[in-house]
Coordinates of N, CA and C in Angstrom, one line a residue:
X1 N 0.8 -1.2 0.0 CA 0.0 0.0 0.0 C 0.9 1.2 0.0
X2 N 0.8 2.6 -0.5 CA 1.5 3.8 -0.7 C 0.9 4.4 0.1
X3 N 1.6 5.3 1.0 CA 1.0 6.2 1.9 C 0.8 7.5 1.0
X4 N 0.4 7.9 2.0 CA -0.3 9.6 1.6 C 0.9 10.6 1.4
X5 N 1.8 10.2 2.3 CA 3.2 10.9 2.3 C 3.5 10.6 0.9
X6 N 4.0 9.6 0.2 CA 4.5 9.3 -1.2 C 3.8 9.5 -2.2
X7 N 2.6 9.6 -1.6 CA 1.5 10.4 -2.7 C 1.4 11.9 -3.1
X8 N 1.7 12.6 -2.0 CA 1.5 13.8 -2.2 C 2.8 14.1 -2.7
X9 N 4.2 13.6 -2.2 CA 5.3 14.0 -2.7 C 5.5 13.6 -4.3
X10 N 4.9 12.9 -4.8 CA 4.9 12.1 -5.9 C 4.2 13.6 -6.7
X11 N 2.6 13.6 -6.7 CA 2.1 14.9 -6.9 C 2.9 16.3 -7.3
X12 N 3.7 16.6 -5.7 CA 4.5 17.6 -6.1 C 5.7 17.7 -7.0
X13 N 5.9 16.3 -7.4 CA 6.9 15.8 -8.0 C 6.6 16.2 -9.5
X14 N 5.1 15.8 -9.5 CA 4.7 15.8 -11.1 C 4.4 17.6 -11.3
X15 N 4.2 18.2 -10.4 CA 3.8 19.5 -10.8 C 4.3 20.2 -11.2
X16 N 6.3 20.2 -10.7 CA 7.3 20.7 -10.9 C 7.4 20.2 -12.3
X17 N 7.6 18.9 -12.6 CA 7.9 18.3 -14.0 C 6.6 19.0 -14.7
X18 N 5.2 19.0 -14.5 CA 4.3 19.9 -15.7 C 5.4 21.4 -15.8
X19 N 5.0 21.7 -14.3 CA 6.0 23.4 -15.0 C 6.8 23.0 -15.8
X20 N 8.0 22.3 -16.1 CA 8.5 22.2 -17.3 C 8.2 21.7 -18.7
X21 N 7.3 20.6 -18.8 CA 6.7 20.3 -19.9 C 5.9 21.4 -20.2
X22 N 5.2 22.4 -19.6 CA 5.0 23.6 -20.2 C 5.9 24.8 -20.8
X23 N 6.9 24.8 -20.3 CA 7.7 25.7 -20.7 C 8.2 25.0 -22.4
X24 N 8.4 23.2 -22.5 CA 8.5 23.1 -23.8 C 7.7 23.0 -24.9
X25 N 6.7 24.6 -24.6 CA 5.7 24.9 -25.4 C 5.8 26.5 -25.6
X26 N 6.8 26.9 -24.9 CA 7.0 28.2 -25.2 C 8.0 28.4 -26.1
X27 N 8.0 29.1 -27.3 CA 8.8 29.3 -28.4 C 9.3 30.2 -28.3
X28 N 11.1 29.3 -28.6 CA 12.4 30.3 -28.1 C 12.5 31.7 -28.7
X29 N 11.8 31.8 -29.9 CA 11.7 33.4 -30.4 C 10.6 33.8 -30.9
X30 N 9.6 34.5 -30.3 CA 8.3 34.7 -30.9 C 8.3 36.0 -31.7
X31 N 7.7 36.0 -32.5 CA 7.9 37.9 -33.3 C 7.9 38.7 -32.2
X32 N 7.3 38.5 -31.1 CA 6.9 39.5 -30.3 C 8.3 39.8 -29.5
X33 N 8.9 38.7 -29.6 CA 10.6 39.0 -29.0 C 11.7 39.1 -29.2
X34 N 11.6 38.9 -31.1 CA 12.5 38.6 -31.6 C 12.6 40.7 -32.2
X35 N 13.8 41.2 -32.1 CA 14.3 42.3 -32.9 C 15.7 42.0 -33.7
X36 N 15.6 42.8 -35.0 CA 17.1 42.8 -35.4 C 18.2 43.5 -34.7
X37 N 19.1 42.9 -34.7 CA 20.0 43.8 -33.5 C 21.2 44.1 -35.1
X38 N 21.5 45.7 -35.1 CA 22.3 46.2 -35.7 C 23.7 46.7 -35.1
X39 N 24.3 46.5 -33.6 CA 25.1 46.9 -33.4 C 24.9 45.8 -31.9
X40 N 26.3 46.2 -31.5 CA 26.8 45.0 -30.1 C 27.4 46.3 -29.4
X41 N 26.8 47.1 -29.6 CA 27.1 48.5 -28.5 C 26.6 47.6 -26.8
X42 N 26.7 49.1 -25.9 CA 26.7 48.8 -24.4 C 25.0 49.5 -24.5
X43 N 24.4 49.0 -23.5 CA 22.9 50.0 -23.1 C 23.1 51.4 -22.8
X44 N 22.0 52.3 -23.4 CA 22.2 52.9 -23.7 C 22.7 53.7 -21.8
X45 N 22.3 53.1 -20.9 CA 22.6 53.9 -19.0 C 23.9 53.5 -19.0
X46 N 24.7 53.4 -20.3 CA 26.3 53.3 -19.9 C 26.9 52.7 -19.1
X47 N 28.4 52.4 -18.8 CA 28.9 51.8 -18.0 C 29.1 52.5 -16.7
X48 N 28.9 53.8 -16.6 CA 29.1 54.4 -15.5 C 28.5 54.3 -14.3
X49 N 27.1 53.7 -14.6 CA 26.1 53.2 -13.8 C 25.7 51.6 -13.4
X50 N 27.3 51.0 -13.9 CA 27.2 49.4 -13.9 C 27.8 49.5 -12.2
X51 N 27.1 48.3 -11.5 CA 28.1 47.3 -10.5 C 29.3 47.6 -11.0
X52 N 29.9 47.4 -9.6 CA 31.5 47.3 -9.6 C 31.7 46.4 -8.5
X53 N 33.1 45.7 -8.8 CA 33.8 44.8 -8.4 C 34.9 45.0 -7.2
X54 N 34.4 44.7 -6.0 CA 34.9 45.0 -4.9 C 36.1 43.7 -5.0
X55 N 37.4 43.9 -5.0 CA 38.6 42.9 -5.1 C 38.7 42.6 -4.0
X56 N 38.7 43.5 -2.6 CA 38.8 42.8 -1.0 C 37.6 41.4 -0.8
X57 N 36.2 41.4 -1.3 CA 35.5 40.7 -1.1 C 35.3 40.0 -2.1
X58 N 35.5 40.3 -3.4 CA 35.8 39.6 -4.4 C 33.9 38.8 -4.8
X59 N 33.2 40.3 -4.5 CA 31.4 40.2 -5.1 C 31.5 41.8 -5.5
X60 N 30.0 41.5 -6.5 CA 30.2 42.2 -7.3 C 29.0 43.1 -6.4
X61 N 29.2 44.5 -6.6 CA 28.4 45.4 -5.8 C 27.3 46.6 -6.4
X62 N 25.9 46.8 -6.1 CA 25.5 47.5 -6.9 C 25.5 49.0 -6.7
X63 N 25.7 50.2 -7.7 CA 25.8 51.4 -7.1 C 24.6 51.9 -7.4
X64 N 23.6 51.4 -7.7 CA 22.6 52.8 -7.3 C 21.2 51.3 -7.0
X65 N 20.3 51.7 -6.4 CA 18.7 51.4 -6.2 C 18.7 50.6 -7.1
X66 N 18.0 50.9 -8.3 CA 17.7 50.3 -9.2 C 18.6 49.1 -9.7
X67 N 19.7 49.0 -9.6 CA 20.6 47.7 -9.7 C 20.0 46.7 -8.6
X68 N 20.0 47.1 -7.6 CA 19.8 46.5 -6.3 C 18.1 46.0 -6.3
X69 N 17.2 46.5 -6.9 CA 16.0 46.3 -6.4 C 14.7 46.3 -7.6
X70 N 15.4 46.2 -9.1 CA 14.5 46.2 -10.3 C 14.8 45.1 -10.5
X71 N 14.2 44.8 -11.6 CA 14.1 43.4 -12.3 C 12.4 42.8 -11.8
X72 N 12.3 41.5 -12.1 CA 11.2 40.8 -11.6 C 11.1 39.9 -10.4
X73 N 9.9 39.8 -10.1 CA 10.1 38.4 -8.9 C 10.5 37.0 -9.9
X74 N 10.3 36.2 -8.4 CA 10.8 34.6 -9.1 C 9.3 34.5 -9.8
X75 N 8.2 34.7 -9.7 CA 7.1 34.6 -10.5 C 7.5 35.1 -12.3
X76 N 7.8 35.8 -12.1 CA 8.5 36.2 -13.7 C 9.0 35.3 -14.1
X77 N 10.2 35.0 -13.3 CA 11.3 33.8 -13.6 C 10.8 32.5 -13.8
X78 N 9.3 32.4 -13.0 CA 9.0 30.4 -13.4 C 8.1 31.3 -14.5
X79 N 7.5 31.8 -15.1 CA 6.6 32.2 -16.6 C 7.4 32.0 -17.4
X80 N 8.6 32.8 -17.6 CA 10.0 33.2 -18.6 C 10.4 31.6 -18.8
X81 N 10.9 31.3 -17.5 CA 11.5 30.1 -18.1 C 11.7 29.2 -17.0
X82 N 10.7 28.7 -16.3 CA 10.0 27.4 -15.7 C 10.7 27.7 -14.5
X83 N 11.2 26.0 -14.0 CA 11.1 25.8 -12.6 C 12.8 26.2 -12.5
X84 N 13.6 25.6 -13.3 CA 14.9 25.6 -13.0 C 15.9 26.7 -12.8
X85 N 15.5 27.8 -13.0 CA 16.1 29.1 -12.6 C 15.5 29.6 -10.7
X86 N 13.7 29.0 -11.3 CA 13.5 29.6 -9.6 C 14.1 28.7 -8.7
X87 N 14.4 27.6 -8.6 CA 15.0 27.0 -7.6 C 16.4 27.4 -7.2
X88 N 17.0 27.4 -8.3 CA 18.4 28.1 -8.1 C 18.4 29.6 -7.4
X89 N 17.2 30.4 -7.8 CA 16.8 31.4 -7.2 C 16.8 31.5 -5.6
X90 N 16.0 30.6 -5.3 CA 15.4 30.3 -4.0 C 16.6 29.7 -3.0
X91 N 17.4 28.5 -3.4 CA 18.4 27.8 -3.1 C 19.5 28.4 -3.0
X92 N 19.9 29.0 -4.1 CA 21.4 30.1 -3.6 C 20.9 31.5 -4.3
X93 N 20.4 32.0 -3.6 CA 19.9 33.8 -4.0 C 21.8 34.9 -3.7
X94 N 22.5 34.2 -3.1 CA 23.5 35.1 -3.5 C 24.2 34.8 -4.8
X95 N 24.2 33.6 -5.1 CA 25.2 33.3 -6.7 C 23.9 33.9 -7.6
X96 N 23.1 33.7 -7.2 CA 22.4 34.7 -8.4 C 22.4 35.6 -8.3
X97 N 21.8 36.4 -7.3 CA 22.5 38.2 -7.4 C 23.5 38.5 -8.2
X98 N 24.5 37.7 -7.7 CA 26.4 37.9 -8.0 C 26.1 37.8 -9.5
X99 N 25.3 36.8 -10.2 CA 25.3 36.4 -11.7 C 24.5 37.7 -12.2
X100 N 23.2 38.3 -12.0 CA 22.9 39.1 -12.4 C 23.5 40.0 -12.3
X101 N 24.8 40.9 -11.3 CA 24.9 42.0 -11.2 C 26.4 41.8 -12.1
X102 N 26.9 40.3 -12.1 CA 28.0 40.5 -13.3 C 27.6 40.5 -14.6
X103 N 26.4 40.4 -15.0 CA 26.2 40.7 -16.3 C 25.9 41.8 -16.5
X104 N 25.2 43.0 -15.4 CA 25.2 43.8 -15.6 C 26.2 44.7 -16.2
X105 N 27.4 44.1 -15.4 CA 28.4 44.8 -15.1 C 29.3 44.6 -16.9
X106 N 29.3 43.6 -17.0 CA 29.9 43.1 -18.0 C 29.7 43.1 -19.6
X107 N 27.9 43.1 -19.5 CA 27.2 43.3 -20.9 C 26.5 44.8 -20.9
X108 N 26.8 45.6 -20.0 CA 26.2 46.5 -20.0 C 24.4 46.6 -20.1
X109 N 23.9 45.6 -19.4 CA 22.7 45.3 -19.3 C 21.9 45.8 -18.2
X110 N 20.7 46.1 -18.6 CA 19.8 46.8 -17.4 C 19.4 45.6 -16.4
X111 N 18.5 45.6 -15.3 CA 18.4 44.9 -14.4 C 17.7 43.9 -15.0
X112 N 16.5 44.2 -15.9 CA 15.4 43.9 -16.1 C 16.7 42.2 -17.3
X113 N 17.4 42.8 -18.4 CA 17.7 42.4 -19.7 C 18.9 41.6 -19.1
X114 N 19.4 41.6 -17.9 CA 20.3 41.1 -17.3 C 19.9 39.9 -16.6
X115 N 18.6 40.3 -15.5 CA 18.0 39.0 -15.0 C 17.5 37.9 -16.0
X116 N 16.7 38.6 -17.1 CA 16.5 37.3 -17.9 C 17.5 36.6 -18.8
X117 N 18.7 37.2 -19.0 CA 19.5 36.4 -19.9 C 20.1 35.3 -18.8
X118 N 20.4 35.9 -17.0 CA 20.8 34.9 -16.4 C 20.4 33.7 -16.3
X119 N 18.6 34.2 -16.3 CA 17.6 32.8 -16.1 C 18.0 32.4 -17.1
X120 N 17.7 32.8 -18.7 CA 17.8 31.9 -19.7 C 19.0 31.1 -19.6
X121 N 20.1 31.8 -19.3 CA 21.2 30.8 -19.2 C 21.3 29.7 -18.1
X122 N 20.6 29.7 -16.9 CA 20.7 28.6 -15.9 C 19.5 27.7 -16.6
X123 N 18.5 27.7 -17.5 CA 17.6 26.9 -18.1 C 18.5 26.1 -19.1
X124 N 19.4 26.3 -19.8 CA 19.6 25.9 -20.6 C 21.2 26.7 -21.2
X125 N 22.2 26.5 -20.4 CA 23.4 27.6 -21.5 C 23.8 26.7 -22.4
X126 N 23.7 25.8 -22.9 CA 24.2 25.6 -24.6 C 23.1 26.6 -25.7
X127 N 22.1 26.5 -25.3 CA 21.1 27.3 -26.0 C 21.1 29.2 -25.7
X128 N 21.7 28.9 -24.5 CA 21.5 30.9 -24.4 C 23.0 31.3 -24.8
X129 N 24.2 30.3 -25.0 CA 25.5 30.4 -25.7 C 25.2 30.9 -26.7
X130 N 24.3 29.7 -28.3 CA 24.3 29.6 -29.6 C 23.5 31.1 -30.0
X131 N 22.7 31.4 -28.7 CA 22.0 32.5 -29.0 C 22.9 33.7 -29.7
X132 N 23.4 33.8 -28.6 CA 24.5 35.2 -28.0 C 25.6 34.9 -29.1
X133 N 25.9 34.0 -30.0 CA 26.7 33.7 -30.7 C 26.0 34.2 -32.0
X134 N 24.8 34.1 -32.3 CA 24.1 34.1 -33.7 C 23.9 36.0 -33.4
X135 N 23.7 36.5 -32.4 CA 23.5 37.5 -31.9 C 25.1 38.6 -32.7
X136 N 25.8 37.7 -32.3 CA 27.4 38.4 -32.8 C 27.6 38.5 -33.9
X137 N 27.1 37.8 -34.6 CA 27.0 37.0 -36.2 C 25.8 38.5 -37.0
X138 N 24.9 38.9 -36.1 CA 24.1 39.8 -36.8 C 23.1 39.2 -37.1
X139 N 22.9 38.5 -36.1 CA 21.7 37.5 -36.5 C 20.6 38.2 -35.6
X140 N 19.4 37.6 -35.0 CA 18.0 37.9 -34.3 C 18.7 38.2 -32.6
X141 N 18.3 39.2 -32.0 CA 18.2 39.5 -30.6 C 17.2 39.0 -29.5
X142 N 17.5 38.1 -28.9 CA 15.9 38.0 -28.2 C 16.1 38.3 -27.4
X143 N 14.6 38.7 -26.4 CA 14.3 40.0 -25.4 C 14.2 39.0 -24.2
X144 N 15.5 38.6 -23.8 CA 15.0 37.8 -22.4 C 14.1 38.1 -21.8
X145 N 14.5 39.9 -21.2 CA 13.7 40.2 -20.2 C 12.2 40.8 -20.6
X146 N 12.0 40.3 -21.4 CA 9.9 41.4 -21.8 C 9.7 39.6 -21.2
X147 N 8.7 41.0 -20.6 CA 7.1 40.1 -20.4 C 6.4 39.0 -21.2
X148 N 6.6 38.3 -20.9 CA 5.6 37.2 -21.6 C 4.2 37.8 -22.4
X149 N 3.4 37.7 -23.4 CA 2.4 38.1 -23.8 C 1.0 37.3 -23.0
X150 N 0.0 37.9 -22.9 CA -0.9 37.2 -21.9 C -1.5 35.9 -22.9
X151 N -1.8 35.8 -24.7 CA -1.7 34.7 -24.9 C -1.1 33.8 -24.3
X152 N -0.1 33.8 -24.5 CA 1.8 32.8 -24.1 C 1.3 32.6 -22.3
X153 N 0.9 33.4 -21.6 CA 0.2 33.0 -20.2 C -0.9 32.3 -20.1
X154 N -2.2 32.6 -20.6 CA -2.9 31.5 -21.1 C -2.8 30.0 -21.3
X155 N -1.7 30.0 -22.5 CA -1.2 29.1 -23.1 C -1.0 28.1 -22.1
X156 N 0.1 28.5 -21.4 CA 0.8 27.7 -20.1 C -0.4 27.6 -19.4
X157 N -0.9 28.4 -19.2 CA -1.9 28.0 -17.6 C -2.3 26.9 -18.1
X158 N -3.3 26.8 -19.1 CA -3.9 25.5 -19.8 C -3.1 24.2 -19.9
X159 N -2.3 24.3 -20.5 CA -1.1 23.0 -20.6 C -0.6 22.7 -19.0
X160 N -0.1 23.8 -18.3 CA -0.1 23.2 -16.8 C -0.8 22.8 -16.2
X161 N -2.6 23.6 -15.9 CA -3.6 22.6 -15.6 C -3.8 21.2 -16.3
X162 N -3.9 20.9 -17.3 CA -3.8 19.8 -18.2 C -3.0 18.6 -17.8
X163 N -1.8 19.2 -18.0 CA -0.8 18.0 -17.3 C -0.9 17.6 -15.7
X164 N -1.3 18.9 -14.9 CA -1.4 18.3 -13.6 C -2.4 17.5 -13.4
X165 N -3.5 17.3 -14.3 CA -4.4 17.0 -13.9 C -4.3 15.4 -14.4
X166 N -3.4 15.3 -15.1 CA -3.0 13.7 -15.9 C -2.2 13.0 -14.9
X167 N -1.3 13.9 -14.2 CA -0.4 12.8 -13.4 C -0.7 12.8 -11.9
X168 N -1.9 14.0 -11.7 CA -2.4 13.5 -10.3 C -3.4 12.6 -10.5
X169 N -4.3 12.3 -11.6 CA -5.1 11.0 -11.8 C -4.4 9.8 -11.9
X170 N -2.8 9.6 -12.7 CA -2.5 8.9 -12.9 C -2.2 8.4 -11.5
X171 N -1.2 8.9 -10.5 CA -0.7 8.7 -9.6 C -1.9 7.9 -8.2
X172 N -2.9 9.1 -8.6 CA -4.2 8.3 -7.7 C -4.5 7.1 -8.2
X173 N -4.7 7.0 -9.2 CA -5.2 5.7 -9.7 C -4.1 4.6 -9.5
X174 N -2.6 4.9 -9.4 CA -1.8 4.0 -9.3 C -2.0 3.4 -7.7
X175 N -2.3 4.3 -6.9 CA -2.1 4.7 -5.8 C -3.3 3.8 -5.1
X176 N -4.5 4.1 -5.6 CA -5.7 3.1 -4.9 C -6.0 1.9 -5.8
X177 N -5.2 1.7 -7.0 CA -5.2 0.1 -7.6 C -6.3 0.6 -8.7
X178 N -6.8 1.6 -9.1 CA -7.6 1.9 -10.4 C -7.0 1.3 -11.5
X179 N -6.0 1.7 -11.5 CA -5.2 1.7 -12.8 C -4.0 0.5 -12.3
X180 N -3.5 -0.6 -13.3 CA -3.2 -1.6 -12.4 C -1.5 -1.7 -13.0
X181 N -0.5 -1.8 -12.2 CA 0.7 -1.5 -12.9 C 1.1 -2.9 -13.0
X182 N 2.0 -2.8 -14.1 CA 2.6 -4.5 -14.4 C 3.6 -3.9 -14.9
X183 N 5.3 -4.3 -14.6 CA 6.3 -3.8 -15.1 C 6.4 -4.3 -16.7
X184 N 7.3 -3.7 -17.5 CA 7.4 -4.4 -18.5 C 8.3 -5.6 -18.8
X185 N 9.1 -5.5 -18.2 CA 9.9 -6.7 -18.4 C 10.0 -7.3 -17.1
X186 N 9.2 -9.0 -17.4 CA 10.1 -9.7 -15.4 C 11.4 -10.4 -16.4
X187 N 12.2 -10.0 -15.0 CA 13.3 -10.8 -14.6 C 13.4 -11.9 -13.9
X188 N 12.3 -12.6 -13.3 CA 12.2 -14.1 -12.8 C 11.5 -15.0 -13.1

């Protein structure tokens, strides 16, 4: 018999995994995010207003408000791009500060264009690499940090309820013998 404990962790198990099978329905460049980028200039609030790099403590420091306290919540962050950025969020919130304020510092990026290339890149950096590479090349820019379109939120909601609602039936069903499991291969 499965207890309630393995049931519900099972559940939360699958909800985390929907957040992700939802996210592989969000399309890595939608018109809505895609712009031509004609130059690999710095933003336009210049470098003078970037973080700077304290060598005694060896983190990176923000000099005004708005480095320190713009951008989005983790709620942005699981929309943008699922579960695996907000946990890293959640779990070490200083290497991520430290990550966003060195890109700031480094791409000359605002809070907002900085936090989401971080996320993109803790989702997936072979993919937020080839990006930033086709990017160099003069190829398409995409807008880490914009808002998702409330279609594209819809979208998700639906496909999240959807899926949660598949593997918490499945799991109940496995769970009170509805549904009857037989492995596929015996070994005796």
């Amino acid at each position: 018999m499965i207890s309630s404990k393995s049931v519900n962790v099972s559940i939360l198990l699958a909800i985390l995994s929907a957040c992700n099978v939802v996210t592989a329905f969000v399309p890595s460049t939608s018109l809505s995010q895609v712009v031509t980028r004609h130059s690999q200039g710095n933003n336009q609030n210049g470098l003078s207003m970037a973080p700077k790099f304290d060598k005694s403590t060896q983190r990176w420091i923000p000099t005004t408000d708005d480095e320190e306290n713009g951008g989005y919540g983790p709620f942005g962050t699981l929309m943008r791009f699922g579960p695996k950025p907000v946990v890293t969020r959640f779990t070490n919130p200083d290497e991520y500060e430290q990550g966003v304020l060195k890109m700031m510092a480094q791409k000359g990026y605002d809070r907002q264009e900085a936090q989401g290339n971080f996320d993109a890149y803790l989702e997936n950096p072979n993919d937020w690499a080839f990006q930033k590479i086709e990017e160099e090349k003069g190829g398409f820019k995409r807008e880490y940090g914009k808002a998702p379109s409330t279609k594209q939120l819809a979208l998700n909601g639906v496909w999240t309820c959807v899926v949660i609602w598949f593997f918490n039936d499945l799991i109940s069903g496995v769970a009170s013998g509805r549904y009857q499991f037989e492995p596929l291969f015996k070994f005796w």
